């Protein structure tokens, strides 16, 4: 994030840009919205997909020791009993005695955020799981929950993965998907919402090796943050003390980020011990142990769990990329994350031969066998305005087709970050884009 | 699907292969499952992702006239009132008077599937939307629904897209995501489940052009089916007559497929008229009309909607690819869809120099800048068994590293479909894989 930005209104600027340029729209907006729900627009969906795909490629496809799964959102309710989400996954809820609004106890700061009232009811535990009834019968045996985390599916499928994939410790099971928490007070744009996208894996290790792998994944999480353009000086690795960790964890480091609204959680790294596998063994009666193929030793693996919020990754990628410079706003997104990889312009819009040549180049990039990703087209106004427009959405390269192109096939390529221009042959564009944008 | 396969047990074979080789596991299996929920395993998640990514690339990234969105699952309940899902999205439910089980009226065939009883209660309409309560308050103003389709978000965001993306008619808004329907009787593996993944777009056109675009998209849907390996002779385009179409549609063609359990719906193509935009205009009070920039004419666009079930795409891709040949089972998936793009073997596992060379080649493919996708490694048993194992999961190419490799760098590449082998230089492998697998 640029030093020149005033932190106090950076979030407002991002929300405004996100709406104006099609990154993120308020959910159900024509109906006055729905508290803290957000829809990713045409550019936001590409940014989100690029982050998601990069993560999958890095942590699943390019690693021999991690496999993916994609589990159903509806699970047997016994899963959530075994994991203690039903009994322990809750926040303290209080009600203002004056206006009767309800709040999370730790977020009222002594006075009601709604009416300023100072008297509240005794706190009670409010469970964050969304109950749901499956099928047409009315008895309670058909009640379950929307998943409150994606981790449980990886524990529940541990044996299936072991039986089918010839994996050996240490190995991980990864997943990406939506989780649901009935937050008492969601807020801060896409930071805290009642549905949110997670990317995480459970990394199974012998108990004796957990510290080594905890440190290894801590380092990998830092590398990932750099991959998505985060300056590590804005990230704080906070050791969560005894008594404040989730019920399943013996050690947790929160990766907290300097958001415009304060230092808050971005990612988490937890040592979950053998808590989950053991619980599921007890409750299901299934054997979820692992037998070492060399020593024959049989044991329940321990788990190190790196969790990456996808929605929060999108948010920090935008916050980090946003720059106000002399005469422009520019999103300096890592090129791999940019929604458009390049934009193609005819120098002027009223010369048919220029437009035709520019269209031809545009089409060749869109349909390139290199699968370059989305390419923008713009023929409005002057070149300066088009650059401004592409800078604001983070397009790494702008390609201008001019009269010289008609003669020798060269085009002007302008770099987003340096604003420098150079002439290259249009036939070199696919390779140049591939090199620039990965 | 191979003519040699007995249709009656083809589904059983697919379910068995899917479980054994890590494509699809029964959901929550260690707890005895959860009625008709399924989890995609390590190979299934790759197959599903490949289909999803191919669709997105073809219909969004490579098209100038379609943009994507990714909307929240929770929407303002007024959306579902305007769309008439609250009032009309239901199935006729009957209860057997003998055993009190409940069924969809059109699926009982005269006698109770559970106990054979022949007397049922009068049918009543059972709404398929899942109700959900947001936040910690108990009043009904915080009730909404899990989305019953992904289409509504595209209508609700029509104005946002119009305002931010400089789109002109005809254009489409595309989305991929999960939808939820509280089906009375789900079943047939991943064919009908209560949560399912959809891919679809709303294509906005002037009313006068709807027939042309309906035919255009009908053709494109056929092309897509070929892309994922479906023989069109197994697909039937069924015109849905008056009185049987969904409430919003003036014309619908169901793309039905010859599943082992009968001819049933795969995809749908619907002409939704201006029903949805007009309803949302009425109910929200917002102007959702479009002004033609050339003529100045202002009107509400009409909609042609191609819908592609993603879960069903995975199912038909497996059904079509499955072949039993003389001495092997082979999944002849289009290489673009295959979970592993190639497998690398050392000829024997007990010669360190062979294993080292094979590992080196394997690693270079995994980390290739071409982003080749997942590569398998196998050093168990003999080459024949390894081929068998890779054929069964659809790996297009098997690469064997032998003594000659140590001398001249060439490897044996064996083709899944022809079983033919040829020697190529290991340095040519990335380009060969890229050409074969797209």
PDB file of N, CA and C in Angstrom, chain B residues 128-178:
ATOM      1  N   UNK B 128     -39.285 -26.029  -2.791  1.00  0.00           N
ATOM      2  CA  UNK B 128     -37.932 -26.582  -2.847  1.00  0.00           C
ATOM      3  C   UNK B 128     -36.843 -25.631  -2.347  1.00  0.00           C
ATOM      4  N   UNK B 129     -37.233 -24.432  -1.943  1.00  0.00           N
ATOM      5  CA  UNK B 129     -36.243 -23.478  -1.438  1.00  0.00           C
ATOM      6  C   UNK B 129     -35.923 -23.808   0.024  1.00  0.00           C
ATOM      7  N   UNK B 130     -34.618 -23.742   0.364  1.00  0.00           N
ATOM      8  CA  UNK B 130     -34.206 -23.944   1.754  1.00  0.00           C
ATOM      9  C   UNK B 130     -34.280 -22.623   2.508  1.00  0.00           C
ATOM     10  N   UNK B 131     -35.149 -22.503   3.514  1.00  0.00           N
ATOM     11  CA  UNK B 131     -35.162 -21.258   4.290  1.00  0.00           C
ATOM     12  C   UNK B 131     -33.961 -21.181   5.233  1.00  0.00           C
ATOM     13  N   UNK B 132     -33.512 -19.962   5.506  1.00  0.00           N
ATOM     14  CA  UNK B 132     -32.339 -19.766   6.360  1.00  0.00           C
ATOM     15  C   UNK B 132     -32.516 -18.448   7.110  1.00  0.00           C
ATOM     16  N   UNK B 133     -32.105 -18.436   8.371  1.00  0.00           N
ATOM     17  CA  UNK B 133     -32.253 -17.218   9.168  1.00  0.00           C
ATOM     18  C   UNK B 133     -30.888 -16.557   9.352  1.00  0.00           C
ATOM     19  N   UNK B 134     -30.775 -15.293   8.962  1.00  0.00           N
ATOM     20  CA  UNK B 134     -29.503 -14.575   9.054  1.00  0.00           C
ATOM     21  C   UNK B 134     -29.428 -13.749  10.329  1.00  0.00           C
ATOM     22  N   UNK B 135     -28.343 -13.862  11.036  1.00  0.00           N
ATOM     23  CA  UNK B 135     -28.102 -13.003  12.194  1.00  0.00           C
ATOM     24  C   UNK B 135     -28.775 -13.516  13.444  1.00  0.00           C
ATOM     25  N   UNK B 136     -28.555 -12.786  14.545  1.00  0.00           N
ATOM     26  CA  UNK B 136     -28.960 -13.296  15.848  1.00  0.00           C
ATOM     27  C   UNK B 136     -30.381 -12.928  16.264  1.00  0.00           C
ATOM     28  N   UNK B 137     -31.137 -12.246  15.419  1.00  0.00           N
ATOM     29  CA  UNK B 137     -32.491 -11.876  15.839  1.00  0.00           C
ATOM     30  C   UNK B 137     -33.476 -12.946  15.394  1.00  0.00           C
ATOM     31  N   UNK B 138     -34.643 -12.924  16.027  1.00  0.00           N
ATOM     32  CA  UNK B 138     -35.570 -14.018  15.762  1.00  0.00           C
ATOM     33  C   UNK B 138     -36.764 -13.624  14.901  1.00  0.00           C
ATOM     34  N   UNK B 139     -36.849 -12.343  14.527  1.00  0.00           N
ATOM     35  CA  UNK B 139     -38.030 -11.970  13.737  1.00  0.00           C
ATOM     36  C   UNK B 139     -37.882 -12.404  12.284  1.00  0.00           C
ATOM     37  N   UNK B 140     -39.019 -12.493  11.601  1.00  0.00           N
ATOM     38  CA  UNK B 140     -39.047 -13.080  10.269  1.00  0.00           C
ATOM     39  C   UNK B 140     -38.377 -12.183   9.226  1.00  0.00           C
ATOM     40  N   UNK B 141     -38.083 -10.941   9.555  1.00  0.00           N
ATOM     41  CA  UNK B 141     -37.462 -10.060   8.562  1.00  0.00           C
ATOM     42  C   UNK B 141     -36.051 -10.522   8.219  1.00  0.00           C
ATOM     43  N   UNK B 142     -35.492 -11.402   9.012  1.00  0.00           N
ATOM     44  CA  UNK B 142     -34.147 -11.885   8.711  1.00  0.00           C
ATOM     45  C   UNK B 142     -34.126 -13.264   8.055  1.00  0.00           C
ATOM     46  N   UNK B 143     -35.295 -13.700   7.578  1.00  0.00           N
ATOM     47  CA  UNK B 143     -35.348 -14.971   6.873  1.00  0.00           C
ATOM     48  C   UNK B 143     -35.016 -14.731   5.405  1.00  0.00           C
ATOM     49  N   UNK B 144     -34.221 -15.627   4.843  1.00  0.00           N
ATOM     50  CA  UNK B 144     -34.079 -15.648   3.398  1.00  0.00           C
ATOM     51  C   UNK B 144     -33.970 -17.108   2.957  1.00  0.00           C
ATOM     52  N   UNK B 145     -33.389 -17.346   1.784  1.00  0.00           N
ATOM     53  CA  UNK B 145     -33.329 -18.707   1.252  1.00  0.00           C
ATOM     54  C   UNK B 145     -31.940 -18.973   0.698  1.00  0.00           C
ATOM     55  N   UNK B 146     -31.520 -20.217   0.699  1.00  0.00           N
ATOM     56  CA  UNK B 146     -30.358 -20.580  -0.109  1.00  0.00           C
ATOM     57  C   UNK B 146     -30.808 -20.483  -1.567  1.00  0.00           C
ATOM     58  N   UNK B 147     -29.950 -19.994  -2.430  1.00  0.00           N
ATOM     59  CA  UNK B 147     -30.411 -19.770  -3.807  1.00  0.00           C
ATOM     60  C   UNK B 147     -30.812 -21.073  -4.495  1.00  0.00           C
ATOM     61  N   UNK B 148     -31.962 -21.022  -5.160  1.00  0.00           N
ATOM     62  CA  UNK B 148     -32.476 -22.208  -5.849  1.00  0.00           C
ATOM     63  C   UNK B 148     -31.979 -22.287  -7.276  1.00  0.00           C
ATOM     64  N   UNK B 149     -31.382 -21.214  -7.753  1.00  0.00           N
ATOM     65  CA  UNK B 149     -30.750 -21.173  -9.070  1.00  0.00           C
ATOM     66  C   UNK B 149     -29.746 -20.041  -9.033  1.00  0.00           C
ATOM     67  N   UNK B 150     -28.807 -20.025  -9.989  1.00  0.00           N
ATOM     68  CA  UNK B 150     -27.822 -18.944  -9.979  1.00  0.00           C
ATOM     69  C   UNK B 150     -28.239 -17.808 -10.900  1.00  0.00           C
ATOM     70  N   UNK B 151     -29.312 -18.020 -11.661  1.00  0.00           N
ATOM     71  CA  UNK B 151     -29.728 -17.043 -12.675  1.00  0.00           C
ATOM     72  C   UNK B 151     -30.103 -15.685 -12.083  1.00  0.00           C
ATOM     73  N   UNK B 152     -30.814 -15.687 -10.953  1.00  0.00           N
ATOM     74  CA  UNK B 152     -31.348 -14.422 -10.447  1.00  0.00           C
ATOM     75  C   UNK B 152     -30.261 -13.377 -10.198  1.00  0.00           C
ATOM     76  N   UNK B 153     -29.093 -13.818  -9.746  1.00  0.00           N
ATOM     77  CA  UNK B 153     -28.015 -12.856  -9.475  1.00  0.00           C
ATOM     78  C   UNK B 153     -27.612 -12.117 -10.749  1.00  0.00           C
ATOM     79  N   UNK B 154     -27.764 -12.786 -11.887  1.00  0.00           N
ATOM     80  CA  UNK B 154     -27.384 -12.139 -13.144  1.00  0.00           C
ATOM     81  C   UNK B 154     -28.414 -11.086 -13.552  1.00  0.00           C
ATOM     82  N   UNK B 155     -29.675 -11.344 -13.219  1.00  0.00           N
ATOM     83  CA  UNK B 155     -30.701 -10.326 -13.480  1.00  0.00           C
ATOM     84  C   UNK B 155     -30.557  -9.157 -12.500  1.00  0.00           C
ATOM     85  N   UNK B 156     -30.355  -9.485 -11.240  1.00  0.00           N
ATOM     86  CA  UNK B 156     -30.253  -8.453 -10.200  1.00  0.00           C
ATOM     87  C   UNK B 156     -29.031  -7.549 -10.453  1.00  0.00           C
ATOM     88  N   UNK B 157     -27.969  -8.105 -11.055  1.00  0.00           N
ATOM     89  CA  UNK B 157     -26.771  -7.310 -11.351  1.00  0.00           C
ATOM     90  C   UNK B 157     -26.746  -6.748 -12.766  1.00  0.00           C
ATOM     91  N   UNK B 158     -27.853  -6.895 -13.497  1.00  0.00           N
ATOM     92  CA  UNK B 158     -27.894  -6.422 -14.882  1.00  0.00           C
ATOM     93  C   UNK B 158     -27.482  -4.956 -14.981  1.00  0.00           C
ATOM     94  N   UNK B 159     -28.063  -4.114 -14.118  1.00  0.00           N
ATOM     95  CA  UNK B 159     -27.786  -2.674 -14.178  1.00  0.00           C
ATOM     96  C   UNK B 159     -26.332  -2.376 -13.788  1.00  0.00           C
ATOM     97  N   UNK B 160     -25.840  -3.059 -12.777  1.00  0.00           N
ATOM     98  CA  UNK B 160     -24.443  -2.861 -12.386  1.00  0.00           C
ATOM     99  C   UNK B 160     -23.493  -3.194 -13.533  1.00  0.00           C
ATOM    100  N   UNK B 161     -23.776  -4.272 -14.242  1.00  0.00           N
ATOM    101  CA  UNK B 161     -22.922  -4.660 -15.366  1.00  0.00           C
ATOM    102  C   UNK B 161     -23.043  -3.631 -16.491  1.00  0.00           C
ATOM    103  N   UNK B 162     -24.273  -3.207 -16.763  1.00  0.00           N
ATOM    104  CA  UNK B 162     -24.518  -2.202 -17.797  1.00  0.00           C
ATOM    105  C   UNK B 162     -23.753  -0.911 -17.481  1.00  0.00           C
ATOM    106  N   UNK B 163     -23.752  -0.516 -16.220  1.00  0.00           N
ATOM    107  CA  UNK B 163     -23.136   0.753 -15.823  1.00  0.00           C
ATOM    108  C   UNK B 163     -21.614   0.706 -15.784  1.00  0.00           C
ATOM    109  N   UNK B 164     -21.045  -0.489 -15.628  1.00  0.00           N
ATOM    110  CA  UNK B 164     -19.592  -0.545 -15.420  1.00  0.00           C
ATOM    111  C   UNK B 164     -18.816  -1.115 -16.599  1.00  0.00           C
ATOM    112  N   UNK B 165     -19.471  -1.881 -17.474  1.00  0.00           N
ATOM    113  CA  UNK B 165     -18.689  -2.664 -18.439  1.00  0.00           C
ATOM    114  C   UNK B 165     -18.827  -2.227 -19.898  1.00  0.00           C
ATOM    115  N   UNK B 166     -19.551  -1.138 -20.175  1.00  0.00           N
ATOM    116  CA  UNK B 166     -19.710  -0.676 -21.557  1.00  0.00           C
ATOM    117  C   UNK B 166     -20.157  -1.800 -22.492  1.00  0.00           C
ATOM    118  N   UNK B 167     -21.046  -2.629 -22.041  1.00  0.00           N
ATOM    119  CA  UNK B 167     -21.539  -3.713 -22.884  1.00  0.00           C
ATOM    120  C   UNK B 167     -22.671  -3.204 -23.783  1.00  0.00           C
ATOM    121  N   UNK B 168     -22.814  -3.820 -24.938  1.00  0.00           N
ATOM    122  CA  UNK B 168     -23.906  -3.503 -25.847  1.00  0.00           C
ATOM    123  C   UNK B 168     -24.630  -4.774 -26.242  1.00  0.00           C
ATOM    124  N   UNK B 169     -25.926  -4.682 -26.442  1.00  0.00           N
ATOM    125  CA  UNK B 169     -26.691  -5.838 -26.882  1.00  0.00           C
ATOM    126  C   UNK B 169     -26.177  -6.335 -28.229  1.00  0.00           C
ATOM    127  N   UNK B 170     -26.163  -7.632 -28.518  1.00  0.00           N
ATOM    128  CA  UNK B 170     -26.434  -8.688 -27.537  1.00  0.00           C
ATOM    129  C   UNK B 170     -25.216  -8.935 -26.646  1.00  0.00           C
ATOM    130  N   UNK B 171     -25.452  -9.211 -25.371  1.00  0.00           N
ATOM    131  CA  UNK B 171     -24.345  -9.597 -24.496  1.00  0.00           C
ATOM    132  C   UNK B 171     -24.868 -10.523 -23.406  1.00  0.00           C
ATOM    133  N   UNK B 172     -23.928 -11.221 -22.778  1.00  0.00           N
ATOM    134  CA  UNK B 172     -24.317 -12.180 -21.746  1.00  0.00           C
ATOM    135  C   UNK B 172     -23.617 -11.925 -20.435  1.00  0.00           C
ATOM    136  N   UNK B 173     -24.255 -12.367 -19.353  1.00  0.00           N
ATOM    137  CA  UNK B 173     -23.628 -12.390 -18.025  1.00  0.00           C
ATOM    138  C   UNK B 173     -23.587 -13.853 -17.589  1.00  0.00           C
ATOM    139  N   UNK B 174     -22.380 -14.317 -17.269  1.00  0.00           N
ATOM    140  CA  UNK B 174     -22.183 -15.742 -16.965  1.00  0.00           C
ATOM    141  C   UNK B 174     -21.850 -15.946 -15.498  1.00  0.00           C
ATOM    142  N   UNK B 175     -22.164 -17.117 -15.001  1.00  0.00           N
ATOM    143  CA  UNK B 175     -21.825 -17.443 -13.627  1.00  0.00           C
ATOM    144  C   UNK B 175     -21.646 -18.949 -13.461  1.00  0.00           C
ATOM    145  N   UNK B 176     -20.820 -19.306 -12.494  1.00  0.00           N
ATOM    146  CA  UNK B 176     -20.653 -20.710 -12.111  1.00  0.00           C
ATOM    147  C   UNK B 176     -20.836 -20.763 -10.611  1.00  0.00           C
ATOM    148  N   UNK B 177     -21.577 -21.728 -10.129  1.00  0.00           N
ATOM    149  CA  UNK B 177     -21.707 -21.783  -8.675  1.00  0.00           C
ATOM    150  C   UNK B 177     -22.716 -22.807  -8.228  1.00  0.00           C
ATOM    151  N   UNK B 178     -22.813 -22.921  -6.922  1.00  0.00           N
ATOM    152  CA  UNK B 178     -23.667 -23.941  -6.329  1.00  0.00           C
ATOM    153  C   UNK B 178     -25.093 -23.402  -6.174  1.00  0.00           C
TER     154      UNK B 178
END
